[in-house]
Short mmCIF file of C-alpha atoms in Angstrom, two decimals:
data_model
loop_
_atom_site.label_atom_id
_atom_site.label_comp_id
_atom_site.label_asym_id
_atom_site.label_seq_id
_atom_site.Cartn_x
_atom_site.Cartn_y
_atom_site.Cartn_z
CA MET A 1 107.56 98.12 88.44
CA LEU A 2 106.95 94.57 89.36
CA SER A 3 104.03 92.54 87.37
CA GLY A 4 101.60 89.82 86.12
CA THR A 5 104.14 87.39 87.24
CA GLY A 6 105.46 90.17 89.35
CA VAL A 7 105.39 93.89 90.24
CA ARG A 8 104.28 96.57 87.81
CA GLY A 9 101.91 94.32 86.01
CA ARG A 10 104.71 91.99 85.23
CA ARG A 11 106.74 90.91 88.22
CA VAL A 12 104.53 90.17 91.18
CA VAL A 13 104.28 86.44 91.11
CA GLY A 14 102.40 86.95 94.36
CA VAL A 15 99.47 88.45 92.46
CA ALA A 16 98.67 84.94 91.31
CA LEU A 17 97.87 84.08 94.93
CA VAL A 18 95.18 86.75 95.07
CA VAL A 19 93.83 85.60 91.70
CA ALA A 20 93.63 82.05 93.00
CA ALA A 21 91.83 83.20 96.14
CA VAL A 22 89.32 85.17 94.07
CA ALA A 23 88.68 82.16 91.84
CA VAL A 24 88.05 79.89 94.81
CA SER A 25 85.71 82.35 96.58
CA SER A 26 83.74 82.82 93.32
CA GLY A 27 84.58 96.15 91.98
CA CYS A 28 84.73 108.87 93.40
CA SER A 29 85.85 111.10 95.77
CA ALA A 30 87.37 114.61 95.65
CA HIS A 31 90.34 115.16 93.34
CA ASP A 32 93.41 116.93 94.64
CA GLY A 33 95.72 116.75 91.59
CA ARG A 34 95.43 119.00 88.55
CA PRO A 35 98.00 117.54 86.12
CA LYS A 36 98.52 118.77 82.60
CA PRO A 37 99.22 116.71 79.45
CA ALA A 38 102.40 114.66 79.21
CA LYS A 39 103.50 111.35 77.76
CA ARG A 40 105.54 108.80 79.67
CA HIS A 41 108.30 106.36 78.87
CA ALA A 42 109.47 107.62 75.53
CA PRO A 43 113.13 108.24 76.30
CA SER A 44 113.30 111.38 74.22
CA LYS A 45 116.47 113.42 74.32
CA THR A 46 116.81 115.30 77.53
CA ALA A 47 117.43 119.02 77.10
CA ARG A 48 121.13 119.75 77.11
CA ALA A 49 122.51 122.65 79.09
CA GLU A 50 123.29 125.87 77.27
CA PRO A 51 126.53 127.27 78.64
CA ALA A 52 126.09 130.64 80.29
CA GLN A 53 128.41 133.45 79.40
CA LYS A 54 131.42 133.70 81.66
CA GLY A 55 130.47 135.25 84.98
CA GLU A 56 126.75 135.15 84.17
CA ARG A 57 124.52 133.95 87.00
CA LYS A 58 121.18 132.41 86.09
CA PRO A 59 118.15 133.74 87.97
CA GLU A 60 116.99 131.63 90.89
CA PRO A 61 114.09 129.31 89.90
CA LYS A 62 110.85 129.90 91.77
CA THR A 63 108.16 127.72 90.22
CA ALA A 64 108.16 123.95 89.89
CA ALA A 65 108.33 124.29 86.11
CA GLN A 66 111.45 126.46 86.39
CA PHE A 67 113.14 123.97 88.72
CA VAL A 68 112.32 121.13 86.32
CA ALA A 69 113.80 123.08 83.41
CA ARG A 70 117.03 123.60 85.35
CA ALA A 71 117.11 119.93 86.39
CA ARG A 72 116.72 118.84 82.77
CA GLU A 73 119.59 121.11 81.76
CA ALA A 74 121.83 119.71 84.49
CA MET A 75 121.02 116.09 83.64
CA GLY A 76 121.37 116.66 79.89
CA ALA A 77 124.77 118.30 80.30
CA GLU A 78 126.44 114.96 81.15
CA LYS A 79 127.05 111.98 78.90
CA GLY A 80 125.07 109.72 81.19
CA TRP A 81 123.98 108.84 84.72
CA THR A 82 123.76 105.81 86.99
CA PHE A 83 120.69 105.18 89.12
CA VAL A 84 119.93 102.55 91.76
CA LEU A 85 116.32 101.29 91.76
CA ARG A 86 114.19 99.80 94.51
CA GLY A 87 110.61 98.75 93.86
CA SER A 88 107.78 96.82 95.45
CA GLU A 89 104.27 95.79 94.50
CA SER A 90 101.51 94.06 96.40
CA ALA A 91 97.93 92.91 96.02
CA VAL A 92 95.99 92.38 99.24
CA MET A 93 92.54 90.90 99.75
CA ARG A 94 90.87 90.72 103.13
CA GLY A 95 91.32 87.33 104.73
CA GLN A 96 94.23 86.39 102.44
CA ALA A 97 97.98 86.62 102.87
CA PRO A 98 99.44 89.59 100.93
CA SER A 99 100.80 88.83 97.46
CA SER A 100 103.96 90.80 96.85
CA ALA A 101 107.30 91.10 95.10
CA THR A 102 110.29 93.40 95.28
CA TYR A 103 112.75 94.58 92.66
CA ALA A 104 116.31 95.89 92.85
CA ALA A 105 118.30 97.09 89.84
CA THR A 106 121.02 99.35 88.52
CA VAL A 107 120.33 101.65 85.56
CA HIS A 108 122.88 103.25 83.26
CA ARG A 109 121.21 105.93 81.12
CA THR A 110 123.11 107.84 78.43
CA THR A 111 121.90 111.14 76.99
CA ALA A 112 123.60 111.33 73.58
CA PRO A 113 122.71 108.97 72.12
CA VAL A 114 119.72 108.09 74.30
CA ALA A 115 120.15 104.52 75.56
CA LEU A 116 119.44 102.58 78.73
CA GLN A 117 120.76 99.45 80.45
CA GLN A 118 118.80 98.10 83.41
CA THR A 119 119.86 94.93 85.21
CA GLY A 120 118.30 93.63 88.38
CA THR A 121 116.58 90.89 90.34
CA VAL A 122 112.93 90.22 91.19
CA THR A 123 112.24 88.56 94.54
CA THR A 124 108.78 87.04 94.92
CA SER A 125 106.76 86.60 98.09
CA LYS A 126 107.80 82.94 97.98
CA GLY A 127 111.46 83.92 98.14
CA GLU A 128 112.18 83.08 94.51
CA ARG A 129 114.80 85.28 92.84
CA LYS A 130 114.71 85.93 89.11
CA PRO A 131 117.25 88.00 87.13
CA GLU A 132 116.03 90.53 84.60
CA ALA A 133 117.78 92.61 81.93
CA VAL A 134 116.24 95.57 80.10
CA TYR A 135 117.85 97.59 77.31
CA VAL A 136 116.58 100.55 75.30
CA VAL A 137 118.62 101.26 72.18
CA GLY A 138 117.45 103.20 69.15
CA GLY A 139 113.98 103.66 70.65
CA THR A 140 113.36 99.90 70.94
CA GLY A 141 113.07 98.06 74.23
CA HIS A 142 114.67 94.64 74.76
CA VAL A 143 113.69 92.54 77.78
CA LYS A 144 114.97 89.24 79.13
CA GLU A 145 113.47 87.64 82.23
CA ALA A 146 115.25 84.72 83.91
CA ALA A 147 115.90 81.92 81.37
CA GLU A 148 113.32 83.16 78.87
CA GLY A 149 114.34 84.46 75.48
CA TRP A 150 114.63 88.12 74.59
CA LYS A 151 111.49 90.01 73.66
CA LYS A 152 111.54 93.42 72.03
CA GLY A 153 109.19 96.14 70.93
CA PRO A 154 108.59 99.89 70.76
CA LEU A 155 108.20 101.89 73.94
CA SER A 156 104.63 102.62 72.86
CA ASP A 157 103.86 98.96 73.67
CA PRO A 158 102.63 98.88 77.32
CA GLY A 159 104.16 95.42 77.77
CA ILE A 160 107.59 96.89 77.01
CA ALA A 161 107.06 100.27 78.67
CA ASN A 162 106.12 98.59 81.97
CA GLU A 163 109.55 96.99 82.06
CA VAL A 164 111.54 100.20 81.61
CA GLU A 165 112.58 102.50 84.44
CA ASP A 166 114.02 105.64 82.85
CA PRO A 167 114.32 108.54 85.33
CA LEU A 168 115.31 111.02 82.60
CA ALA A 169 112.28 110.16 80.47
CA GLU A 170 110.18 110.47 83.63
CA LEU A 171 111.64 113.93 84.21
CA ASP A 172 110.75 114.93 80.65
CA ALA A 173 107.18 113.72 81.22
CA PHE A 174 106.95 115.47 84.59
CA ALA A 175 107.71 118.78 82.88
CA GLY A 176 104.28 118.54 81.24
CA TYR A 177 102.38 118.65 84.53
CA ALA A 178 104.89 120.24 86.91
CA GLY A 179 102.51 123.17 87.27
CA SER A 180 100.54 120.95 89.67
CA ALA A 181 103.57 120.33 91.89
CA THR A 182 104.31 121.88 95.25
CA VAL A 183 107.81 123.25 95.89
CA SER A 184 109.60 122.96 99.23
CA ARG A 185 113.17 123.39 100.41
CA THR A 186 115.18 120.54 101.90
CA ALA A 187 118.55 120.41 103.62
CA ALA A 188 120.07 119.19 100.34
CA GLY A 189 118.14 121.31 97.84
CA VAL A 190 114.56 121.32 96.57
CA ARG A 191 111.62 118.90 96.61
CA LEU A 192 108.83 118.85 94.01
CA ARG A 193 105.71 116.82 94.76
CA VAL A 194 102.45 115.93 93.01
CA GLY A 195 99.66 114.09 94.80
CA ALA A 196 96.23 112.81 93.78
CA SER A 197 93.46 110.60 95.14
CA GLY A 198 89.85 109.63 94.59
CA TRP A 199 89.91 109.35 90.80
CA GLN A 200 87.82 106.64 89.21
CA LEU A 201 89.91 104.48 86.89
CA SER A 202 87.74 105.49 83.94
CA ALA A 203 88.55 109.18 84.55
CA ALA A 204 92.19 108.59 85.54
CA ARG A 205 92.94 107.28 82.05
CA ASN A 206 92.67 110.84 80.73
CA ARG A 207 94.83 112.52 83.39
CA PRO A 208 98.47 112.86 82.24
CA ALA A 209 100.00 112.50 85.72
CA LEU A 210 98.01 109.29 86.30
CA ARG A 211 98.64 107.52 82.99
CA ARG A 212 101.67 105.66 84.27
CA ALA A 213 99.76 104.29 87.24
CA VAL A 214 96.84 103.25 85.02
CA ARG A 215 99.10 101.50 82.52
CA GLU A 216 100.98 99.64 85.21
CA VAL A 217 97.93 98.44 87.12
CA GLU A 218 96.20 97.14 83.98
CA PRO A 219 97.92 93.71 83.84
CA THR A 220 96.93 92.95 87.44
CA LEU A 221 93.35 94.05 86.78
CA ALA A 222 93.24 91.79 83.72
CA GLN A 223 94.25 88.82 85.87
CA LEU A 224 91.68 89.66 88.53
CA ARG A 225 88.93 89.95 85.95
CA LYS A 226 89.80 86.57 84.48
CA ALA A 227 89.49 85.19 88.01
CA GLY A 228 86.00 86.61 88.51
CA VAL A 229 86.39 90.19 89.75
CA THR A 230 83.65 92.08 87.90
CA ALA A 231 84.08 95.66 89.15
CA PRO A 232 83.89 98.09 86.20
CA ASP A 233 86.39 100.91 85.75
CA SER A 234 83.90 103.37 87.22
CA ARG A 235 84.09 101.57 90.60
CA ILE A 236 87.86 101.04 90.74
CA THR A 237 89.34 104.01 92.61
CA LEU A 238 92.77 105.57 92.97
CA GLY A 239 93.37 105.44 96.71
CA SER A 240 96.45 107.64 96.52
CA LEU A 241 99.28 108.67 94.23
CA THR A 242 102.44 110.59 95.09
CA GLU A 243 105.32 111.54 92.83
CA THR A 244 108.32 113.19 94.44
CA TRP A 245 111.47 114.66 92.89
CA ASP A 246 114.40 115.61 95.09
CA LEU A 247 116.85 117.98 93.42
CA GLY A 248 120.28 119.11 94.53
CA GLY A 249 121.05 122.72 95.31
CA GLU A 250 122.06 125.57 93.04
CA GLU A 251 125.72 124.50 93.08
CA GLN A 252 124.61 121.20 91.48
CA GLY A 253 122.40 122.93 88.93
CA TYR A 254 119.36 121.39 90.66
CA ARG A 255 120.18 117.99 89.21
CA VAL A 256 118.01 115.02 90.20
CA THR A 257 119.08 113.21 93.35
CA SER A 258 116.06 110.91 93.65
CA HIS A 259 112.65 110.14 92.18
CA ARG A 260 109.85 108.31 94.01
CA TYR A 261 106.55 107.15 92.57
CA ALA A 262 103.85 105.34 94.53
CA PHE A 263 100.18 104.52 94.02
CA THR A 264 97.33 102.44 95.42
CA PHE A 265 94.15 101.34 93.66
CA LEU A 266 91.09 99.92 95.43
CA VAL A 267 89.25 97.21 93.50
CA PRO A 268 85.81 96.34 94.94
CA PHE A 269 85.19 92.64 95.47
CA ARG A 270 82.29 91.17 97.41
CA ASN A 271 82.05 93.15 100.68
CA GLY A 272 85.51 94.65 100.59
CA ASP A 273 88.38 95.79 98.39
CA ILE A 274 91.42 94.24 96.80
CA THR A 275 94.20 96.77 97.32
CA VAL A 276 96.83 96.93 94.56
CA SER A 277 99.89 99.02 95.45
CA GLN A 278 103.22 99.89 93.91
CA GLU A 279 106.21 101.98 94.89
CA VAL A 280 109.40 102.66 92.92
CA ARG A 281 112.39 104.75 93.94
CA ALA A 282 115.40 105.74 91.81
CA ASP A 283 118.47 107.28 93.47
CA ASN A 284 121.13 109.07 91.46
CA ARG A 285 124.58 107.53 91.99
CA GLY A 286 126.48 109.94 89.75
CA VAL A 287 127.79 110.45 86.24
CA PHE A 288 128.10 107.46 83.89
CA GLY A 289 130.85 107.80 81.31
CA GLY A 290 130.42 104.50 79.51
CA THR A 291 128.26 103.38 76.59
CA VAL A 292 125.22 101.14 76.32
CA THR A 293 125.21 98.40 73.69
CA LEU A 294 122.93 95.44 73.21
CA PRO A 295 124.27 92.10 74.48
CA SER A 296 124.67 89.17 72.14
CA GLY A 297 121.36 87.59 71.25
CA ALA A 298 119.24 90.63 72.03
CA GLU A 299 119.09 92.02 68.48
#
């Protein structure tokens, strides 16, 4: 979630160091994920729970899709939720110091109406700290980085979508390819996991579970290409991708307790690779009973 100037194609100021190094010095294996169509980052309304008749016990979920359906019900049954985010991104080229940035934020996400408030801080590899505020109200994203003015746009705009971390929208998207997930029990409940590797970037664009990773790596790739990296999409490879959902137990309705998303792309350059990586984790901190409204100046 950090990029162009930072992680997630927008926040990793450190990426500029790799770009500079490239400019001075001058791009498919087996698939193990079988995702199905889904669209990411459109905070559509999460399914709201249908109250069971008194004394009625719902059947125990068995498949990943059934667990996701129950999780969506549990999350949609509350007015809102608070999540704590931690993210990191790096770009590493052999012989150069890693370029990296980290991100920490708090998210308040309401379900009716759908709205999001995300406030946090980006810390670059140089130790610089920059505040960031992200709001989604009425389907429009509003972003303010450090002392810059507000920018806004639809969530269909990758430049806006890359700024938004919406665990409930992610859960809605995951429902579209949950059939590819493995299911395992944990001490606290259930874990759902999807993994993939070896996809060429050109093929990954058409895989629903990989679209987020492709969209978020694009700004970094654009910078590298401007600096002289000529590897075509057919030679840029997904090193690994993992998406993990931890859900509470039956007594919690299998509500989301955490979501983790991590990927690595390998970009050929000269006799080696530039490795671009990202990891984002969202932990559920409980019910949010407030409202989300745009701050002054963001309209």
